[in-house]
Amino acid sequence: MTQKSQQLAATAWARLIRAQRTALEKVEQDLKEEDFPPLVWYDVLLELERAPEGMLRHRALNDEMLLPKHNLTRLIDRMEKQGLVCRKSCNIDKRGSFVCILEKGKKLRNKMWPVYEKAIERHFAGKFSSNELNMLADLLARL
Amino acid sequence: MTQKSQQLAATAWARLIRAQRTALEKVEQDLKEEDFPPLVWYDVLLELERAPEGMLRHRALNDEMLLPKHNLTRLIDRMEKQGLVCRKSCNIDKRGSFVCILEKGKKLRNKMWPVYEKAIERHFAGKFSSNELNMLADLLARL
DNA sequence: AAGTAATAGATGTAATTGCAACTAGTTTTT
DNA sequence: AAAAACTAGTTGCAATTACATCTATTACTT
């Protein structure tokens, strides 16, 4: 590890942290301005919608989202309270439970998407050529 | 905006969010395992140490760190309580205040750095060639 | 110079997150 | 088959963060 490569590593690292934080903040801001809930909510809804029958084990959802489990419990609590998702008990494993997306949840996700998409374009993708986006995606995939 | 480029944008975006979150979490974990405070503390200390005379206006520090201001107030409260930094009133602008790094703060930063450096290498930089790191840094600089 | 607007930073309070412990159920070991 | 170890998900409580508001001071306007 030379002095120089060490320097390079630190710079790239700082950029990564900073770039993501900045872009994410702006995107979240755009969503908030339209009175939409935060991005994690969108992520949950998306994962559920993609899953067969619109439902996933709490655990499986947890693995997709990068959240500590207790944290997800409460996120689902809130979303359930809003009527976006619901829990179903699991017959196979009585400890566990499923989380299912409801109509209202699907509708919300659909309304959020165009805003989200535009925000991604504006604050992130728009700043790169498609070549660069590909490169970036490939590089980041290693982490 | 074609369907395909839209898809690409979404993928790259997801990777950015995910990659940063994953890597950051691991690095924070490494620090925590050595009983060090979270990364923001390090950042504050570093900014202060770099600043002339080891002090910065609250505002200036705030601009460097990407934090809401009320949030920084409390972060400094905590760090002050640990004797790492202190506040000094500002003569030029009596509303404002300076934040200064103390000996203990410098020492802490010095002890943290090797651990932090190793963690960056392990969870981030080590996964790329130096060419790639350069590319990544350049690309991310646009955000 | 008086009045209004803007800025620096702090504070009260609510929402969210993190951590440890807990309950209930399942799997493994002996 | 009983005991021990493990897993799924929840809950209590403390720490942190967000949001709105407040105070003191400075800058702008007329």
Coordinates of C-alpha atoms (C1' of nucleotides) in Angstrom, one line a residue:
Chain A
M1 CA 0.0 0.0 0.0
T2 CA 1.9 3.0 -1.2
Q3 CA 1.2 6.5 0.1
K4 CA -0.3 7.5 -3.2
S5 CA -2.7 4.6 -3.7
Q6 CA -3.7 5.1 -0.1
Q7 CA -4.5 8.7 -1.0
L8 CA -6.5 7.6 -4.0
A9 CA -8.5 5.2 -1.9
A10 CA -9.4 7.9 0.6
T11 CA -10.5 10.3 -2.1
A12 CA -12.7 7.7 -3.9
W13 CA -14.2 6.7 -0.7
A14 CA -15.0 10.2 0.3
R15 CA -16.6 10.8 -3.1
L16 CA -18.7 7.8 -2.8
I17 CA -20.1 8.7 0.6
R18 CA -20.6 12.3 -0.4
A19 CA -22.1 11.6 -3.8
Q20 CA -24.6 9.2 -2.6
R21 CA -25.6 11.3 0.3
T22 CA -26.1 14.4 -1.8
A23 CA -28.0 12.7 -4.5
L24 CA -30.2 10.7 -2.2
E25 CA -31.1 13.8 -0.2
K26 CA -32.2 15.6 -3.3
V27 CA -34.3 12.7 -4.5
E28 CA -35.9 12.4 -1.1
Q29 CA -36.5 16.1 -1.1
D30 CA -38.3 15.8 -4.5
L31 CA -40.6 13.1 -3.1
K32 CA -41.3 15.0 0.0
E33 CA -42.3 18.0 -1.9
E34 CA -45.1 16.0 -3.5
D35 CA -46.1 14.8 -0.1
F36 CA -44.9 11.3 -0.6
P37 CA -43.5 9.1 2.1
P38 CA -39.7 8.4 2.2
L39 CA -37.9 6.2 -0.2
V40 CA -37.8 3.1 2.0
W41 CA -41.6 2.9 1.8
Y42 CA -41.2 2.8 -2.0
D43 CA -38.6 0.1 -1.7
V44 CA -40.8 -2.1 0.5
L45 CA -43.7 -1.7 -1.9
L46 CA -41.6 -2.5 -4.9
E47 CA -40.2 -5.6 -3.4
L48 CA -43.6 -6.8 -2.4
E49 CA -45.1 -6.1 -5.8
R50 CA -42.3 -8.0 -7.5
A51 CA -42.7 -11.0 -5.2
P52 CA -45.1 -13.8 -6.2
E53 CA -48.6 -13.0 -5.1
G54 CA -47.4 -9.7 -3.7
M55 CA -46.2 -11.2 -0.5
L56 CA -42.9 -12.0 1.2
R57 CA -41.8 -13.4 4.4
H58 CA -40.8 -10.7 6.8
R59 CA -37.4 -12.2 6.8
A60 CA -37.0 -12.2 3.1
L61 CA -38.1 -8.6 2.8
N62 CA -35.6 -7.8 5.5
D63 CA -32.8 -9.4 3.5
E64 CA -33.7 -7.3 0.4
M65 CA -33.9 -4.1 2.2
L66 CA -30.7 -3.3 4.1
L67 CA -32.3 -2.7 7.4
P68 CA -31.9 -4.2 10.9
K69 CA -34.9 -6.5 11.6
H70 CA -36.4 -4.6 14.5
N71 CA -36.4 -1.6 12.3
L72 CA -38.4 -3.3 9.6
T73 CA -40.9 -4.5 12.2
R74 CA -41.7 -0.9 12.9
L75 CA -41.6 0.3 9.3
I76 CA -44.2 -2.4 8.5
D77 CA -46.2 -1.2 11.6
R78 CA -46.4 2.2 10.1
M79 CA -47.2 1.1 6.6
E80 CA -49.9 -1.2 7.9
K81 CA -51.4 1.6 9.8
Q82 CA -51.7 3.5 6.6
G83 CA -53.4 0.6 4.9
L84 CA -50.6 0.0 2.4
V85 CA -49.6 -3.5 3.4
C86 CA -50.9 -6.1 5.8
R87 CA -49.4 -9.0 7.7
K88 CA -50.5 -12.6 7.3
S89 CA -49.5 -15.4 9.6
C90 CA -47.5 -18.2 8.2
N91 CA -48.7 -21.7 8.4
I92 CA -45.5 -23.5 7.6
D93 CA -43.5 -21.7 10.3
K94 CA -45.7 -20.4 13.0
R95 CA -43.1 -18.0 14.3
G96 CA -43.0 -16.2 11.0
S97 CA -45.3 -13.9 9.1
F98 CA -45.8 -12.6 5.6
V99 CA -46.1 -9.1 4.6
C100 CA -48.5 -8.5 1.7
I101 CA -49.1 -5.4 -0.4
L102 CA -52.6 -4.0 -0.6
E103 CA -54.4 -2.2 -3.3
K104 CA -53.7 1.1 -1.7
G105 CA -50.1 0.2 -1.6
K106 CA -49.9 -0.6 -5.3
K107 CA -51.6 2.7 -6.1
L108 CA -49.2 4.7 -4.0
R109 CA -46.2 3.1 -5.6
N110 CA -47.7 3.8 -9.0
K111 CA -48.1 7.4 -8.2
M112 CA -44.7 7.7 -6.7
W113 CA -42.8 6.2 -9.6
P114 CA -43.0 9.0 -12.1
V115 CA -41.8 11.5 -9.5
Y116 CA -39.1 9.2 -8.4
E117 CA -38.0 8.5 -11.9
K118 CA -37.8 12.1 -12.8
A119 CA -35.8 12.8 -9.6
I120 CA -33.3 10.0 -10.4
E121 CA -32.9 11.5 -13.9
R122 CA -32.5 15.0 -12.6
H123 CA -30.2 14.4 -9.7
F124 CA -28.2 11.4 -10.9
A125 CA -28.6 9.8 -14.2
G126 CA -28.8 13.0 -16.2
K127 CA -25.3 13.8 -15.3
F128 CA -23.8 10.8 -17.1
S129 CA -23.7 9.3 -20.5
S130 CA -25.2 5.9 -20.9
N131 CA -21.7 4.5 -21.2
E132 CA -20.7 6.1 -18.0
L133 CA -23.8 4.8 -16.3
N134 CA -22.9 1.3 -17.4
M135 CA -19.4 1.7 -16.0
L136 CA -20.6 3.1 -12.8
A137 CA -23.2 0.3 -12.3
D138 CA -20.6 -2.3 -13.0
L139 CA -18.1 -0.9 -10.7
L140 CA -20.5 -0.4 -7.9
A141 CA -21.8 -3.9 -8.3
R142 CA -18.6 -5.2 -6.7
L143 CA -19.6 -3.8 -3.3
Chain B
M1 CA -35.8 9.0 -22.5
T2 CA -36.0 5.5 -24.0
Q3 CA -37.3 2.5 -22.1
K4 CA -33.8 1.1 -22.1
S5 CA -31.9 4.0 -20.9
Q6 CA -34.5 4.5 -18.2
Q7 CA -33.9 1.0 -17.1
L8 CA -30.1 1.6 -17.0
A9 CA -30.6 4.7 -14.9
A10 CA -32.7 2.8 -12.4
T11 CA -30.1 0.0 -12.1
A12 CA -27.2 2.3 -11.7
W13 CA -29.1 4.3 -9.1
A14 CA -30.0 1.3 -7.1
R15 CA -26.4 0.1 -7.2
L16 CA -25.2 3.4 -5.9
I17 CA -27.5 3.5 -3.0
R18 CA -26.9 -0.1 -2.1
A19 CA -23.2 -0.1 -2.6
Q20 CA -22.7 2.9 -0.4
R21 CA -25.0 1.7 2.3
T22 CA -23.3 -1.7 2.4
A23 CA -19.8 -0.5 2.4
L24 CA -20.5 2.3 4.9
E25 CA -22.2 -0.1 7.3
K26 CA -19.2 -2.4 7.2
V27 CA -16.7 0.4 7.8
E28 CA -18.8 1.7 10.7
Q29 CA -19.0 -1.7 12.1
D30 CA -15.2 -2.0 12.1
L31 CA -14.9 1.2 14.0
K32 CA -17.5 0.2 16.5
E33 CA -15.7 -3.0 17.1
E34 CA -12.7 -1.1 18.3
D35 CA -15.0 1.0 20.5
F36 CA -14.6 4.1 18.4
P37 CA -17.4 6.7 17.9
P38 CA -19.3 6.8 14.6
L39 CA -17.8 8.2 11.4
V40 CA -19.4 11.7 11.6
W41 CA -17.3 12.3 14.7
Y42 CA -14.2 11.5 12.7
D43 CA -15.3 13.8 9.9
V44 CA -15.8 16.7 12.3
L45 CA -12.4 16.2 13.8
L46 CA -10.8 16.0 10.4
E47 CA -12.4 19.1 9.2
L48 CA -11.4 21.0 12.3
E49 CA -7.8 19.7 12.2
R50 CA -7.5 20.8 8.6
A51 CA -8.8 24.3 9.3
P52 CA -6.4 27.1 10.2
E53 CA -5.8 27.1 13.9
G54 CA -8.0 24.0 14.3
M55 CA -11.2 26.0 14.4
L56 CA -14.1 26.7 12.1
R57 CA -17.3 28.6 12.3
H58 CA -20.2 26.4 13.2
R59 CA -21.7 27.4 9.9
A60 CA -18.6 26.5 7.8
L61 CA -18.4 23.2 9.5
N62 CA -22.0 22.7 8.7
D63 CA -21.4 23.3 5.1
E64 CA -18.6 20.7 4.9
M65 CA -20.5 18.0 6.7
L66 CA -23.7 17.2 5.0
L67 CA -25.9 17.6 8.0
P68 CA -28.9 19.7 8.9
K69 CA -27.8 22.5 11.1
H70 CA -29.8 21.7 14.3
N71 CA -28.3 18.3 13.9
L72 CA -24.7 19.6 14.1
T73 CA -25.5 21.7 17.1
R74 CA -26.3 18.5 19.0
L75 CA -23.4 16.6 17.6
I76 CA -21.1 19.3 18.8
D77 CA -22.8 19.2 22.2
R78 CA -22.0 15.5 22.5
M79 CA -18.4 15.9 21.4
E80 CA -17.9 18.9 23.7
K81 CA -19.2 16.8 26.6
Q82 CA -16.5 14.2 25.7
G83 CA -13.8 17.0 25.8
L84 CA -12.9 16.5 22.1
V85 CA -13.9 20.0 20.9
C86 CA -15.0 23.2 22.4
R87 CA -16.9 26.3 21.4
K88 CA -15.6 29.8 21.3
S89 CA -17.7 32.9 20.9
C90 CA -17.1 34.9 17.8
N91 CA -16.2 38.6 18.2
I92 CA -16.9 39.6 14.6
D93 CA -20.4 38.2 14.5
K94 CA -21.9 37.9 17.9
R95 CA -24.6 35.5 16.7
G96 CA -22.0 33.0 15.6
S97 CA -19.6 30.7 17.3
F98 CA -16.4 28.8 16.5
V99 CA -15.8 25.1 17.1
C100 CA -12.3 24.2 18.0
I101 CA -10.5 20.9 18.2
L102 CA -8.9 20.0 21.5
E103 CA -5.9 17.8 22.2
K104 CA -8.1 14.9 23.1
G105 CA -9.9 15.3 19.8
K106 CA -6.6 15.2 17.9
K107 CA -5.5 12.1 19.7
L108 CA -8.8 10.4 19.1
R109 CA -8.6 11.1 15.4
N110 CA -5.1 9.8 15.2
K111 CA -6.1 6.6 16.9
M112 CA -9.0 6.2 14.6
W113 CA -7.3 6.7 11.3
P114 CA -5.4 3.4 11.0
V115 CA -8.5 1.5 11.8
Y116 CA -10.6 3.6 9.4
E117 CA -7.9 3.3 6.7
K118 CA -7.8 -0.4 7.0
A119 CA -11.6 -0.6 6.9
I120 CA -11.7 1.5 3.7
E121 CA -9.2 -0.8 2.1
R122 CA -10.9 -3.9 3.2
H123 CA -14.5 -3.0 2.4
F124 CA -14.0 -0.7 -0.5
A125 CA -10.8 0.2 -2.2
G126 CA -9.4 -3.4 -2.1
K127 CA -12.1 -4.4 -4.5
F128 CA -10.8 -2.2 -7.3
S129 CA -7.6 -1.6 -9.3
S130 CA -6.2 1.9 -9.0
N131 CA -7.4 2.6 -12.5
E132 CA -10.9 1.7 -11.5
L133 CA -10.7 3.8 -8.3
N134 CA -9.7 6.8 -10.4
M135 CA -12.6 6.2 -12.7
L136 CA -15.0 5.8 -9.9
A137 CA -13.7 8.9 -8.2
D138 CA -14.0 11.0 -11.3
L139 CA -17.5 9.8 -12.1
L140 CA -18.8 10.3 -8.6
A141 CA -17.3 13.8 -8.5
R142 CA -20.1 14.9 -10.8
L143 CA -22.7 14.5 -8.1
Chain C
dA1 C1' -32.0 56.1 11.7
dA2 C1' -36.1 53.1 12.0
dG3 C1' -38.2 49.2 10.4
dT4 C1' -38.1 44.9 8.0
dA5 C1' -35.9 41.0 6.4
dA6 C1' -32.3 37.6 6.8
dT7 C1' -28.8 34.7 9.3
dA8 C1' -26.5 32.0 13.2
dG9 C1' -27.2 28.9 16.2
dA10 C1' -30.1 26.8 20.0
dT11 C1' -34.1 24.4 21.8
dG12 C1' -38.7 21.8 22.5
dT13 C1' -41.0 18.1 20.9
dA14 C1' -42.2 14.2 17.9
dA15 C1' -40.6 10.5 14.9
dT16 C1' -37.1 7.2 13.9
dT17 C1' -33.3 4.3 14.8
dG18 C1' -30.3 1.3 17.6
dC19 C1' -29.5 -2.0 21.1
dA20 C1' -30.7 -5.5 24.2
dA21 C1' -33.8 -8.5 25.9
dC22 C1' -38.0 -11.2 25.2
dT23 C1' -41.6 -14.6 23.4
dA24 C1' -42.8 -18.2 20.7
dG25 C1' -41.7 -21.7 17.7
dT26 C1' -38.3 -24.8 15.3
dT27 C1' -34.1 -27.5 14.8
dT28 C1' -30.4 -30.1 16.6
dT29 C1' -28.2 -32.9 19.9
dT30 C1' -27.9 -36.5 23.0
Chain D
dA1 C1' -38.3 -37.6 23.6
dA2 C1' -36.1 -34.0 26.5
dA3 C1' -32.8 -30.5 26.6
dA4 C1' -30.1 -27.2 24.4
dA5 C1' -29.3 -24.2 20.7
dC6 C1' -31.1 -21.4 17.2
dT7 C1' -34.4 -18.5 14.4
dA8 C1' -38.5 -15.2 13.5
dG9 C1' -40.3 -11.5 14.8
dT10 C1' -41.6 -8.1 18.6
dT11 C1' -41.1 -4.9 22.4
dG12 C1' -39.0 -1.5 26.0
dC13 C1' -36.0 2.0 26.3
dA14 C1' -32.2 5.1 25.2
dA15 C1' -29.9 7.8 21.6
dT16 C1' -30.3 10.2 17.5
dT17 C1' -32.7 12.7 13.9
dA18 C1' -36.3 15.7 11.9
dC19 C1' -39.1 19.6 12.0
dA20 C1' -40.8 23.8 13.6
dT21 C1' -40.0 27.6 16.3
dC22 C1' -37.3 30.9 19.0
dT23 C1' -33.6 34.4 20.4
dA24 C1' -30.1 37.3 19.3
dT25 C1' -27.6 39.7 16.0
dT26 C1' -26.6 41.5 11.5
dA27 C1' -27.8 43.3 6.9
dC28 C1' -30.8 45.6 3.9
dT29 C1' -34.4 49.2 2.6
dT30 C1' -36.5 53.3 2.6

